[in-house]
CSV table of C-alpha atoms and ligand atoms in Angstrom, one decimal:
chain,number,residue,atom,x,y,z
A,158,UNK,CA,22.3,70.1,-111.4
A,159,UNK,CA,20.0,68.1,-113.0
A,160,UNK,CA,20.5,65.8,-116.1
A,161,UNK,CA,18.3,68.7,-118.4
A,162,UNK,CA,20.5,71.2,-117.5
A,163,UNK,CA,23.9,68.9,-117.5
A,164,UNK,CA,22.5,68.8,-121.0
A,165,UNK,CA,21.2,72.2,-122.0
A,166,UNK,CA,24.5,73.5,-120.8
A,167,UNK,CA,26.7,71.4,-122.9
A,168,UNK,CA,23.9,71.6,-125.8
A,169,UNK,CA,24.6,75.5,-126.0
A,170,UNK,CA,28.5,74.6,-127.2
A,171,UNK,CA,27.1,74.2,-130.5
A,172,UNK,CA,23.4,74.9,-130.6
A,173,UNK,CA,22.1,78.6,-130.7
A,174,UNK,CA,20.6,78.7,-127.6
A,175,UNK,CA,20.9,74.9,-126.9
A,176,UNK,CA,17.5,74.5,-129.1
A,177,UNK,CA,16.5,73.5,-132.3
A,178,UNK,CA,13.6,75.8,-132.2
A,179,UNK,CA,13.6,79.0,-129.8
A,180,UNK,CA,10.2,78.6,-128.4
A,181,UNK,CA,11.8,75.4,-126.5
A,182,UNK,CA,14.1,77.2,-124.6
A,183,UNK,CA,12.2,77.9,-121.8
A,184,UNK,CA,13.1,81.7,-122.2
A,185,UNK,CA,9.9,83.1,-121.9
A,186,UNK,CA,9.1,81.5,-118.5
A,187,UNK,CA,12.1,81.1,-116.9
A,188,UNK,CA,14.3,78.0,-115.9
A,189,UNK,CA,16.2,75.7,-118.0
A,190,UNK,CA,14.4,73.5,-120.8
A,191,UNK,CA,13.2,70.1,-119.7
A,192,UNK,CA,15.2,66.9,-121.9
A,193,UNK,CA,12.7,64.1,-122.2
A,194,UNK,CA,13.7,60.7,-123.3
A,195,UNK,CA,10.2,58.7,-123.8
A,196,UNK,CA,7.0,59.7,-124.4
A,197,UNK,CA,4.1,56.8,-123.6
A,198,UNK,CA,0.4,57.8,-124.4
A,199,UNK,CA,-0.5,61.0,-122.8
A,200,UNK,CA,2.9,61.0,-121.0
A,201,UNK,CA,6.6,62.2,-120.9
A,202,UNK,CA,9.3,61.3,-119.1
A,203,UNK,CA,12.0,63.4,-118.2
A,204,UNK,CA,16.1,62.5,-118.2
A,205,UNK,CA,15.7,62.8,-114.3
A,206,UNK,CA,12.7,59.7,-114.7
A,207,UNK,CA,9.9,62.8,-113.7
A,208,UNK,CA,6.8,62.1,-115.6
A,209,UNK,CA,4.6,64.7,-117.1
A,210,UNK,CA,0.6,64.7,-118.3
A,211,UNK,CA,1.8,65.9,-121.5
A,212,UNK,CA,-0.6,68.8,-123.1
A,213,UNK,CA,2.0,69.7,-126.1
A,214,UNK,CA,2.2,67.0,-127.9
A,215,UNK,CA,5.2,67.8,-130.3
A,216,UNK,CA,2.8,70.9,-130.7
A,217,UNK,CA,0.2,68.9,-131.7
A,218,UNK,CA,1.1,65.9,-134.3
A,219,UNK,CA,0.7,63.8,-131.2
A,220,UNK,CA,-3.5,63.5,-131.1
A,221,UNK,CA,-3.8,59.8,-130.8
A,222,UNK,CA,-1.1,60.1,-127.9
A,223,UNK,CA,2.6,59.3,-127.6
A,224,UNK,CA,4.4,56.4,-129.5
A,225,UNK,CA,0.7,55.3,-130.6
A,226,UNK,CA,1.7,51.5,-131.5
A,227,UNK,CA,-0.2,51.8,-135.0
A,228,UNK,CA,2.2,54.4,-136.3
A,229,UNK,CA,5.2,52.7,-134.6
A,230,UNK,CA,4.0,49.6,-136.7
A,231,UNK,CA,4.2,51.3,-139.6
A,232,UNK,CA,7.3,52.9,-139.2
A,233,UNK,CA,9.3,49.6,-138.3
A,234,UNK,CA,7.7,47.7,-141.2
A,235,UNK,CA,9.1,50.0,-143.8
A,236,UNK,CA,12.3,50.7,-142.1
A,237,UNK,CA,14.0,47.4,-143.3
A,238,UNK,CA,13.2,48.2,-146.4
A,239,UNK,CA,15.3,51.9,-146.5
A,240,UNK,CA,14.9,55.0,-145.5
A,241,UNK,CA,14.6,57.0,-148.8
A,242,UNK,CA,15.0,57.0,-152.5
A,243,UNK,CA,14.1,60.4,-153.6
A,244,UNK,CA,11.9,58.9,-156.4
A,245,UNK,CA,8.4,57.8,-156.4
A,246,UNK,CA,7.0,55.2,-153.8
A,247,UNK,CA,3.4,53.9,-153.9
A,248,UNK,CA,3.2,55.3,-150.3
A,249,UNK,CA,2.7,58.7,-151.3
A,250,UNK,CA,-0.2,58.1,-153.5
A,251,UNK,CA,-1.9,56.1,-150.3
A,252,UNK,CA,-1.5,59.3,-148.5
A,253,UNK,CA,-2.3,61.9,-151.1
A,254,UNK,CA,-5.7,60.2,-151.2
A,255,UNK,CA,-6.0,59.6,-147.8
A,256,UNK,CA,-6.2,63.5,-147.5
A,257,UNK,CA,-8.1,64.2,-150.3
A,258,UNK,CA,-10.8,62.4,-149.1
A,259,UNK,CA,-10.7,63.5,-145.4
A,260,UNK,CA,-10.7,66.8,-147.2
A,261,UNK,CA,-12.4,67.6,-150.4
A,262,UNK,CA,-11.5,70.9,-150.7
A,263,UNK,CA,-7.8,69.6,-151.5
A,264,UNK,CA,-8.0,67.9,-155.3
A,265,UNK,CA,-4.4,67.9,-155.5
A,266,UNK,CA,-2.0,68.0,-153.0
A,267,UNK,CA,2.5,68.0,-152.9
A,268,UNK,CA,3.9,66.6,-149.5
A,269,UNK,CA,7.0,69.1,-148.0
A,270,UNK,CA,9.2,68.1,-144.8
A,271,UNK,CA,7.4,70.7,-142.6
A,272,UNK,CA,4.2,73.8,-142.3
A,273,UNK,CA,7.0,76.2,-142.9
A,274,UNK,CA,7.7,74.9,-146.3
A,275,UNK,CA,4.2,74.2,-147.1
A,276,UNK,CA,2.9,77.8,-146.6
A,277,UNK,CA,6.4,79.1,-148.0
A,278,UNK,CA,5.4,76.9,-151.5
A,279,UNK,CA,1.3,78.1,-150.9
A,280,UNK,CA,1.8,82.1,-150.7
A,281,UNK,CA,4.2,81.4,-154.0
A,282,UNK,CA,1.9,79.5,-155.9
A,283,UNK,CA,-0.8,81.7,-154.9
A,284,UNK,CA,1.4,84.7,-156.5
A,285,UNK,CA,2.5,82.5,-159.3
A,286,UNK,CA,-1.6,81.8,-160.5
A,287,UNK,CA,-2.7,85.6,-159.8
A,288,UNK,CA,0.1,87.2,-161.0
A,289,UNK,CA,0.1,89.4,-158.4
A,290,UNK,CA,2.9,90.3,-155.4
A,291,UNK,CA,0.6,91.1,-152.4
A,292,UNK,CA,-0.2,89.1,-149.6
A,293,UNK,CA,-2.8,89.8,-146.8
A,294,UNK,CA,-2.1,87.9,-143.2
A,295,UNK,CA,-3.3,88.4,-139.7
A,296,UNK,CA,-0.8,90.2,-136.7
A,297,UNK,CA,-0.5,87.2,-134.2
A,298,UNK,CA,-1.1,84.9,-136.7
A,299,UNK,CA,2.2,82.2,-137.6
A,300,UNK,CA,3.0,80.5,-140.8
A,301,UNK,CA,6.3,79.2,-140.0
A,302,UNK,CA,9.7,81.3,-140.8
A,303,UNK,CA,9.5,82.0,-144.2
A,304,UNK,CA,10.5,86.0,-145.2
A,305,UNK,CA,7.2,86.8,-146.6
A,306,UNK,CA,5.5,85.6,-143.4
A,307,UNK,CA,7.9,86.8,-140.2
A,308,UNK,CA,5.9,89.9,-140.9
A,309,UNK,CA,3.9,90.5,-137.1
A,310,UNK,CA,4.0,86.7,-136.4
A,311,UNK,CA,2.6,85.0,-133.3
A,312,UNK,CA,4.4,81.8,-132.0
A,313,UNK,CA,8.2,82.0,-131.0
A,314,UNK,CA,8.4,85.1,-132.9
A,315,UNK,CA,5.6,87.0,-131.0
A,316,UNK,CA,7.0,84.9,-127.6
A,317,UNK,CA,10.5,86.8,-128.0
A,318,UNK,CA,9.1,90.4,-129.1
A,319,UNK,CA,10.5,89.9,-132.6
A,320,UNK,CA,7.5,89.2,-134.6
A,321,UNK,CA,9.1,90.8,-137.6
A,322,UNK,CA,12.4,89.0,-137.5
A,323,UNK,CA,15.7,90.4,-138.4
A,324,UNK,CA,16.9,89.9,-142.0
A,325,UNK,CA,13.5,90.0,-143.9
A,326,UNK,CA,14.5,92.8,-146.6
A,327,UNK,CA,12.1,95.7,-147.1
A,328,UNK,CA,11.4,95.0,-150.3
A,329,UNK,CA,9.5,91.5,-149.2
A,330,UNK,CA,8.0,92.5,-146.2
A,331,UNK,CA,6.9,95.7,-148.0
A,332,UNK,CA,4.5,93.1,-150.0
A,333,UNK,CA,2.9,91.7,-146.8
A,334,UNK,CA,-0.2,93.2,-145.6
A,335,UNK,CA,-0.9,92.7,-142.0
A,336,UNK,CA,-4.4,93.2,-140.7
A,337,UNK,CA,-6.5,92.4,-137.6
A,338,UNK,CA,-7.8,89.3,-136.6
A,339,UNK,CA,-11.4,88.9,-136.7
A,340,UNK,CA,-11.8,92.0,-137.9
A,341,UNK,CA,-13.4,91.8,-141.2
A,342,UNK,CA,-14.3,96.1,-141.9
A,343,UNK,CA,-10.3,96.1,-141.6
A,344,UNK,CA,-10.4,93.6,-144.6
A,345,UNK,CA,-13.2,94.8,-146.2
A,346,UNK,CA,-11.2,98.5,-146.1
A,347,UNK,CA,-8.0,97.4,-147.0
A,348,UNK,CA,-9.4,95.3,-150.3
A,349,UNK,CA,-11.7,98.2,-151.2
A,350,UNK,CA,-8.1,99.9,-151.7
A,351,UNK,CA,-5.7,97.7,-153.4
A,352,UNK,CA,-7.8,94.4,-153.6
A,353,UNK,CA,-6.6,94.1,-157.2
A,354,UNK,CA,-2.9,93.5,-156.3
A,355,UNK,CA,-3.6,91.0,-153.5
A,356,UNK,CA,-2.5,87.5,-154.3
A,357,UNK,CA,-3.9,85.8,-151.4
A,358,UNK,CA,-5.0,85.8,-147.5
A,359,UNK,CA,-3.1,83.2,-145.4
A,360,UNK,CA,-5.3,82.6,-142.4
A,361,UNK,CA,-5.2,80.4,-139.3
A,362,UNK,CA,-8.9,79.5,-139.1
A,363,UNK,CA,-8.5,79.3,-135.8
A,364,UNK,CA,-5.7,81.3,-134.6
A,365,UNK,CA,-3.4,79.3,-132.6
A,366,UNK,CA,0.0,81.1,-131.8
A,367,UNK,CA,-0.9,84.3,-129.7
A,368,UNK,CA,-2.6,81.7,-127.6
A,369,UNK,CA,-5.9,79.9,-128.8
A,370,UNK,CA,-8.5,82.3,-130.4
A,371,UNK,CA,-11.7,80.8,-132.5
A,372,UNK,CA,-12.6,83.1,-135.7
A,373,UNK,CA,-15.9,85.3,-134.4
A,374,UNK,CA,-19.4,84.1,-136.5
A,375,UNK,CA,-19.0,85.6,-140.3
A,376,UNK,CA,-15.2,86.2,-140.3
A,377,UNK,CA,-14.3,83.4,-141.8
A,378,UNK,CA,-17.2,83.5,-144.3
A,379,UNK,CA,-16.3,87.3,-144.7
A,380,UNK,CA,-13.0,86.2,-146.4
A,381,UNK,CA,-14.6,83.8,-148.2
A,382,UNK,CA,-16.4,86.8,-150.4
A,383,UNK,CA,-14.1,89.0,-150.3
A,384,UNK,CA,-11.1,86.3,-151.5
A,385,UNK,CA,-15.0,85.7,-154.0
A,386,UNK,CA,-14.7,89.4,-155.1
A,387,UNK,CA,-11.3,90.5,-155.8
A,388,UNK,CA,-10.0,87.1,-157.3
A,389,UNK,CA,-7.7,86.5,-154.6
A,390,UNK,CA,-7.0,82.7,-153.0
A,391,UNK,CA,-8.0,82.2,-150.4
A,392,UNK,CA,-5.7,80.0,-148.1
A,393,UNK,CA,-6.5,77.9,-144.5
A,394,UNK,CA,-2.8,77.6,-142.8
A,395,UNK,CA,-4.2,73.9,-141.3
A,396,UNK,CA,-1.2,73.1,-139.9
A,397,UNK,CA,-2.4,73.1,-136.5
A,398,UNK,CA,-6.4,72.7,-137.0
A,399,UNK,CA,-5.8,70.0,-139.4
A,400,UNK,CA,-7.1,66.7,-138.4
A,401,UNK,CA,-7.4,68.3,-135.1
A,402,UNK,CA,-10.3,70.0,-134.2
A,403,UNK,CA,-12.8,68.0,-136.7
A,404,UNK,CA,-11.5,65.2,-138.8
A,405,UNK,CA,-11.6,67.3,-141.6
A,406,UNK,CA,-10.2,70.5,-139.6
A,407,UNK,CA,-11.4,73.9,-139.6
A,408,UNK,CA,-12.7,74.0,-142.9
A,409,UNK,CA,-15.3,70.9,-142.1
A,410,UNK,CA,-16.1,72.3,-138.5
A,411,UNK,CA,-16.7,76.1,-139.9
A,412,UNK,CA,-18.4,74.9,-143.5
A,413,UNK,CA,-15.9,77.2,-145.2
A,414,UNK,CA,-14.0,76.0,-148.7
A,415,UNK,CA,-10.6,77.7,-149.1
A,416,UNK,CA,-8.9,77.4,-152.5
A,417,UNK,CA,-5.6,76.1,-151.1
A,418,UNK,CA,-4.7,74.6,-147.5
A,419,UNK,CA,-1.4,73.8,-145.9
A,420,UNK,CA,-1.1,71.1,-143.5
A,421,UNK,CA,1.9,69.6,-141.3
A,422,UNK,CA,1.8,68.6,-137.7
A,423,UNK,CA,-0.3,65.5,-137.6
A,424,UNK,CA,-0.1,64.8,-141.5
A,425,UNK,CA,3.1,63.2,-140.3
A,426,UNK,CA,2.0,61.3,-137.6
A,427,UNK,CA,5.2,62.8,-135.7
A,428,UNK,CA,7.6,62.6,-138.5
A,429,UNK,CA,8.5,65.7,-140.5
A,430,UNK,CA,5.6,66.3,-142.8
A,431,UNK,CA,4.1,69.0,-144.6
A,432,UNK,CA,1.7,69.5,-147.6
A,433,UNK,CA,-0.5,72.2,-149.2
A,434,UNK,CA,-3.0,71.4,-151.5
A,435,UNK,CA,-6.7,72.4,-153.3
A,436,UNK,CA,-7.7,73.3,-156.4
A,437,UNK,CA,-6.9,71.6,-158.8
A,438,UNK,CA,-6.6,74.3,-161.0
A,439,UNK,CA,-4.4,76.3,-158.8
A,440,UNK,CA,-2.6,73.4,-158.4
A,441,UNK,CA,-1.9,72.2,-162.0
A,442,UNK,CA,0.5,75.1,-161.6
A,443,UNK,CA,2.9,73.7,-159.8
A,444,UNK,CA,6.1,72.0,-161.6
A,445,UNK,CA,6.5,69.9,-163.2
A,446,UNK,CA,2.9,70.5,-164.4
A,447,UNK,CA,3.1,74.0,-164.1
A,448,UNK,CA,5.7,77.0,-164.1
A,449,UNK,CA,5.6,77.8,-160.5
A,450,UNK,CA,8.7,75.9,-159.0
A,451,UNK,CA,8.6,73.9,-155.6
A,452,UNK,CA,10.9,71.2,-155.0
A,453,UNK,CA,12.1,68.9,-151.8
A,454,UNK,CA,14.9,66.1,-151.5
A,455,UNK,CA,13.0,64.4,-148.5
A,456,UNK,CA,10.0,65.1,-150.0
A,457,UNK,CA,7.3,62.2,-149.7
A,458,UNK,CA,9.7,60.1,-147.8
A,459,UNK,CA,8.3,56.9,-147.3
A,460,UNK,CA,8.5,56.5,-143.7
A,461,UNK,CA,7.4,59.9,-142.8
A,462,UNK,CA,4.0,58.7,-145.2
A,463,UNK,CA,3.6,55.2,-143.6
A,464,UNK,CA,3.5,57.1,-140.2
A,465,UNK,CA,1.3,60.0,-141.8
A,466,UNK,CA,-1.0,57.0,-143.4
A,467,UNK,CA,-0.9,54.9,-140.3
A,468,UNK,CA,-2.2,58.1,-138.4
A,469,UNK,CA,-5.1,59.2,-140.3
A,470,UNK,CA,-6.2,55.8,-141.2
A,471,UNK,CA,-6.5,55.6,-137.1
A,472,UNK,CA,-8.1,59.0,-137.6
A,473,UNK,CA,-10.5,57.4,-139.9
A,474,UNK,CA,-11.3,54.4,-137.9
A,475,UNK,CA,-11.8,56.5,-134.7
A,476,UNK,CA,-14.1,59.7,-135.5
A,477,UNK,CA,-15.6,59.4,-132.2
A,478,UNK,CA,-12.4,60.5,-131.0
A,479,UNK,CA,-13.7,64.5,-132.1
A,480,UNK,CA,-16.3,64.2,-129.4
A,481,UNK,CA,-14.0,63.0,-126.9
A,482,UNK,CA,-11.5,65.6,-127.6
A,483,UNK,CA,-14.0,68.3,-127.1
A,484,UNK,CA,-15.3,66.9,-123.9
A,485,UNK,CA,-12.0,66.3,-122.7
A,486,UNK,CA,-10.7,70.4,-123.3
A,487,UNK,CA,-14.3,71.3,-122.3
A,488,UNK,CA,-13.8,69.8,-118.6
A,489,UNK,CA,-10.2,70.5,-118.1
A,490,UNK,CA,-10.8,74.6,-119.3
A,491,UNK,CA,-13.7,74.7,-117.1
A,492,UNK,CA,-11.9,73.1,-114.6
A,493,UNK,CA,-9.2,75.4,-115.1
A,494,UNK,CA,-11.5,78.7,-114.7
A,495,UNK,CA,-13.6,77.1,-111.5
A,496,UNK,CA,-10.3,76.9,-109.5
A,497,UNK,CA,-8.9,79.9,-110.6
A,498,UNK,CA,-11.7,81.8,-109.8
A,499,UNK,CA,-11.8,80.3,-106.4
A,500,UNK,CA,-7.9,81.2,-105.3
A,501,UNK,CA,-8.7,85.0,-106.8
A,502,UNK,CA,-7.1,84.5,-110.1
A,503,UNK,CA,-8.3,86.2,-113.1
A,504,UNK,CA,-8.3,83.4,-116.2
A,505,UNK,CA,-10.1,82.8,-119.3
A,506,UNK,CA,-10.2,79.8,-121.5
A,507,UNK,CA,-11.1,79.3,-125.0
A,508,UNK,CA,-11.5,75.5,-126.5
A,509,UNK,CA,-12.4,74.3,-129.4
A,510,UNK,CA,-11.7,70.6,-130.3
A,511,UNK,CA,-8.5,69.0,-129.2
A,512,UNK,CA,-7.1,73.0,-128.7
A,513,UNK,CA,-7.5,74.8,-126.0
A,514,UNK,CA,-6.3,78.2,-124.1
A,515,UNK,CA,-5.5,79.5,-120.9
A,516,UNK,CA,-5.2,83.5,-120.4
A,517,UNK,CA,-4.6,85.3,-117.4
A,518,UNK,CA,-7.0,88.2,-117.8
A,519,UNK,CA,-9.5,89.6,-116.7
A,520,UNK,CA,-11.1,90.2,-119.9
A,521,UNK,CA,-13.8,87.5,-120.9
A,522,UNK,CA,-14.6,86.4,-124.4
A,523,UNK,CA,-11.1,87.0,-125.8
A,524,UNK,CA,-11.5,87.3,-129.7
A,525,UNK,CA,-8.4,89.7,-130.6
A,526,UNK,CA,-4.5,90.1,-130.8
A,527,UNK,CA,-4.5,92.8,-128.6
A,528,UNK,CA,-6.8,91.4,-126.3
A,529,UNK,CA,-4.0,88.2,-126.1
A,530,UNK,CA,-1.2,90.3,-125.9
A,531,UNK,CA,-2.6,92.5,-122.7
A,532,UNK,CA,-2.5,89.0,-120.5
A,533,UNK,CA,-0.5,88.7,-117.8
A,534,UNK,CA,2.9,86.9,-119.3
A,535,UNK,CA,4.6,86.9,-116.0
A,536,UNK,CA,1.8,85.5,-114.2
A,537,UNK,CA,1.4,82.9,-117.0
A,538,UNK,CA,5.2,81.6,-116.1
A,539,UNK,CA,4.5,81.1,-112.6
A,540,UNK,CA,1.9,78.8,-113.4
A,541,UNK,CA,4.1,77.0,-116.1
A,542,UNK,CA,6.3,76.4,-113.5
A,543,UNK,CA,4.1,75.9,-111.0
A,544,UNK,CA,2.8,73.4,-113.1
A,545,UNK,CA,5.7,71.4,-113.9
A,546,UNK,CA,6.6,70.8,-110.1
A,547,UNK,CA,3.0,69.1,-110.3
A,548,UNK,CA,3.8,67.2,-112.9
A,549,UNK,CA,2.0,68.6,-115.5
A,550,UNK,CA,3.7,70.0,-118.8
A,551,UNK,CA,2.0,72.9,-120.7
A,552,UNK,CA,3.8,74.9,-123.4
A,553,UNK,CA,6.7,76.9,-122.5
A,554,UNK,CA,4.6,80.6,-123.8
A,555,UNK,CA,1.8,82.3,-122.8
A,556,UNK,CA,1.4,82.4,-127.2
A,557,UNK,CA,0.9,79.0,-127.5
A,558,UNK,CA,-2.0,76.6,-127.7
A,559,UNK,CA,-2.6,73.9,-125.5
A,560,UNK,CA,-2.9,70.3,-127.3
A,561,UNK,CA,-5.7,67.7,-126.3
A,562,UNK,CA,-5.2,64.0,-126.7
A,563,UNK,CA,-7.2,60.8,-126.9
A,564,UNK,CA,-4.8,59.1,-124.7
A,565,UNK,CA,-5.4,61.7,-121.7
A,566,UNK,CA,-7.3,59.8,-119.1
A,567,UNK,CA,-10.4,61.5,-116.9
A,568,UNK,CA,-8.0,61.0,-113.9
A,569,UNK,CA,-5.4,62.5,-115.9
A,570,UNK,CA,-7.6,65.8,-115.9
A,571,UNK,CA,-8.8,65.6,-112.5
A,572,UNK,CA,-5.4,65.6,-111.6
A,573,UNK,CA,-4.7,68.6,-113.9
A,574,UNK,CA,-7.0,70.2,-112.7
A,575,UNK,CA,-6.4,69.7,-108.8
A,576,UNK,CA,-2.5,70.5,-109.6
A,577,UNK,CA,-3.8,74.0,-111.0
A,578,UNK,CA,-6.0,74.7,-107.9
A,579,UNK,CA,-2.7,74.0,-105.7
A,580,UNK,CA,-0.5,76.1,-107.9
A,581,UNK,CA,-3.0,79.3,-108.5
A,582,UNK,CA,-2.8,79.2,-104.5
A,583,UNK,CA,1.0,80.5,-104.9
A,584,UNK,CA,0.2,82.7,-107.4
B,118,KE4,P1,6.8,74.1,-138.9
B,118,KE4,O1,7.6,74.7,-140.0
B,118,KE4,O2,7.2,74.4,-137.5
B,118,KE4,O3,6.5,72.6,-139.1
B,118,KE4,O4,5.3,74.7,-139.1
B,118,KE4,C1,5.1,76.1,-139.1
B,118,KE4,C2,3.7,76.4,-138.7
B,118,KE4,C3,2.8,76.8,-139.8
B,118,KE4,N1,1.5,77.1,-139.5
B,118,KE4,C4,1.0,77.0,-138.2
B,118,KE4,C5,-0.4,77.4,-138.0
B,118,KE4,C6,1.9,76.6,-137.1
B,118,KE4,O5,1.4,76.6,-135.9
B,118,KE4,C7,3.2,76.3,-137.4
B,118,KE4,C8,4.2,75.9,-136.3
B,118,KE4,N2,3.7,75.9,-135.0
B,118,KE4,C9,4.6,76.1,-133.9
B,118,KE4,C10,3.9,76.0,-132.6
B,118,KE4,N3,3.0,77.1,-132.4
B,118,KE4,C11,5.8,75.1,-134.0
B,118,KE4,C12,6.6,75.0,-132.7
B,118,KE4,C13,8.0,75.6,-132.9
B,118,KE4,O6,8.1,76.6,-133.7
B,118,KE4,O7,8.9,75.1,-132.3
């Protein structure tokens, strides 16, 4: 046995399923879950001293690469000083506007421990300001595990066939509308009926958990008037396109203002972070201010916002790093589809900024969640796995996204990319 599965067997004693998130178990394509120890740049290394080109990332807080020394810095420096006082610290004012002016769409914004929270506190707040119960998201599409939100969710939930989980009552889910993605006459139909009682659409700009799928031209601008005509808030789920593919995420690289955003991911540079923020008047709801409640113990803790602060000041400091990323998934997806093509295999790739996806189809321009969800799963495991005998470390589903970062060298690529030509040959 090796030492990961000396250690997923004894961590299944008294860990559902040996994980602290069921997308890491390896369930989906086979084999036992991977235990790293170190991560270094754009590499990890395993308990058994393998080392991987690492395109996950954390799932995705890890842009700037693995231990990046700035955030490290950060984090030591404060550490002598405590690890939390569940009050006030300057910190999260530093951060707060740090955000706010990367994004100014957000004019107020409360930091949560993780996306889950953040859209959990957004879809409330958006029902606490309109008064109204109904919610409108996208089948495919994940928000983290919150009940009004495991309604036809992508990610883990879509990974394991469950993507309406188990103990959400009726009566919540009843107030969760699920439509297509990218298809706007299915919004523009459902609004025409009950827009009135619709509180908000949650959207991933770009939808990145039933694999990696851009919003077609209009769609996003389509919710923007319709959110326009009904009263309704509009909100960007950021967590994963925030600060990843443009500085100021999908909202800045699509010219589209929501009303409220969520964030997590890299917000934290690595450490558990999540916020939602926008208008101010929407905002000014929120307690203390407002009647809509929201709380967290860990909330704002000042470590988790040096490392946050330490990351997007780097972010700052280093918008060049945008191009790169795109150039970067640019080469290795069309990398990726050249050798493919060449051993017989029928894959399509979709980039944008430091995201990018791999389906085994045969379809081209892959725009829907029924389009993602008629890949070849199977096939998709065999390349995992082929994958990781290479050396190379994707995400354990065929539903996720695959993360770009600035450490990942050109040779690092190349040697993706030649790993994938060896292991399409077995396919
Ligand atoms: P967390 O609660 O996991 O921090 O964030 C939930 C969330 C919200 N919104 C979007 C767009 C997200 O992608 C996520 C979480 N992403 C998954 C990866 N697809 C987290 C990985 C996992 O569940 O282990």
């Amino acid at each position: 046995m090796t030492r990961s599965e000396q250690l997923f067997a004894a961590a299944q004693q008294h860990i559902p399923g040996g994980v602290n998130s069921p997308v890491r178990a390896f369930k989906s394509v086979g084999g036992s879950p991977i235990y790293f120890k170190k991560g270094q740049g754009a590499y990890l290394f395993d308990e058994d001293d393998n080392k991987y080109i690492d395109y996950v990332g954390s799932w995705g807080p890890m842009i700037l690469g693995h231990a990046y020394q700035p955030v490290i810095d950060a984090v030591k420096k404060s550490l002598d000083n405590g690890l939390g006082f569940g009050a006030p610290t300057a910190v999260e004012t530093l951060l707060a506007d740090k955000v706010c002016e990367i994004m100014p769409s957000i004019e107020m914004i409360r930091m949560v421990n993780s996306g889950t929270e953040a859209t959990m506190s957004a879809i409330r707040l958006a029902r606490g300001y309109t008064k109204r119960d109904k919610i409108v998201k996208f089948e495919g599409c994940y928000h983290g595990h919150s009940d009004s939100l495991l309604v036809k969710a992508g990610s883990g939930a879509l990974t394991f066939g469950e993507p309406s989980s188990p103990g959400v009552p009726a009566a919540i889910a009843e107030h969760t509308i699920t439509l297509d993605f990218n298809n706007l006459e299915n919004v523009k139909a459902t609004f025409s009926e009950i827009g009135e009682q619709i509180a908000c659409i949650i959207v991933e700009p770009v939808a990145g958990n039933m694999n990696c799928i851009p919003p077609v031209d209009g769609f996003l601008q389509g919710l923007r008037d319709i959110c326009d005509e009904y009263a309704t808030v509009l909100i960007f789920d950021e967590v994963m396109t925030g600060f990843r593919v443009a500085l100021g995420g999908a909202q800045q690289a699509f010219g589209i203002t929501p009303d409220l955003t969520t964030l997590g991911k890299i917000i934290g540079g690595g450490l558990p972070v999540g916020a939602f923020g926008g208008k101010r008047q929407i905002m000014q709801q929120i307690a203390p201010l407002g009647p809509v409640y929201q709380a967290g113990t860990l909330s704002g803790n000042p470590l988790s916002m040096q490392a946050g602060l330490a990351m997007l000041n780097a972010l700052t400091d280093n918008p060049e790093i945008y191009q790169q990323l795109s150039a970067k998934s640019e080469f290795l997806t069309q990398g990726i589809e050249t050798v493919a093509a060449a051993a017989g295999i029928p894959v399509t790739t979709t980039c944008i900024g430091g995201m990018f996806g791999i389906f085994f189809t045969e379809q081209k321009n892959i725009t829907s969640f029924a389009q993602a969800t008629a890949c070849d799963t199977e096939r998709f495991a065999a390349f995992f796995q082929g994958m990781i005998k290479e050396g190379i470390y994707f995400a354990p589903s065929a539903y996720e996204t695959g993360f770009m970062s600035a450490a990942t060298s050109q040779q690092d690529i190349e040697d993706t990319i030649a790993a994938a030509a060896k292991v399409f040959k077995t396919l």
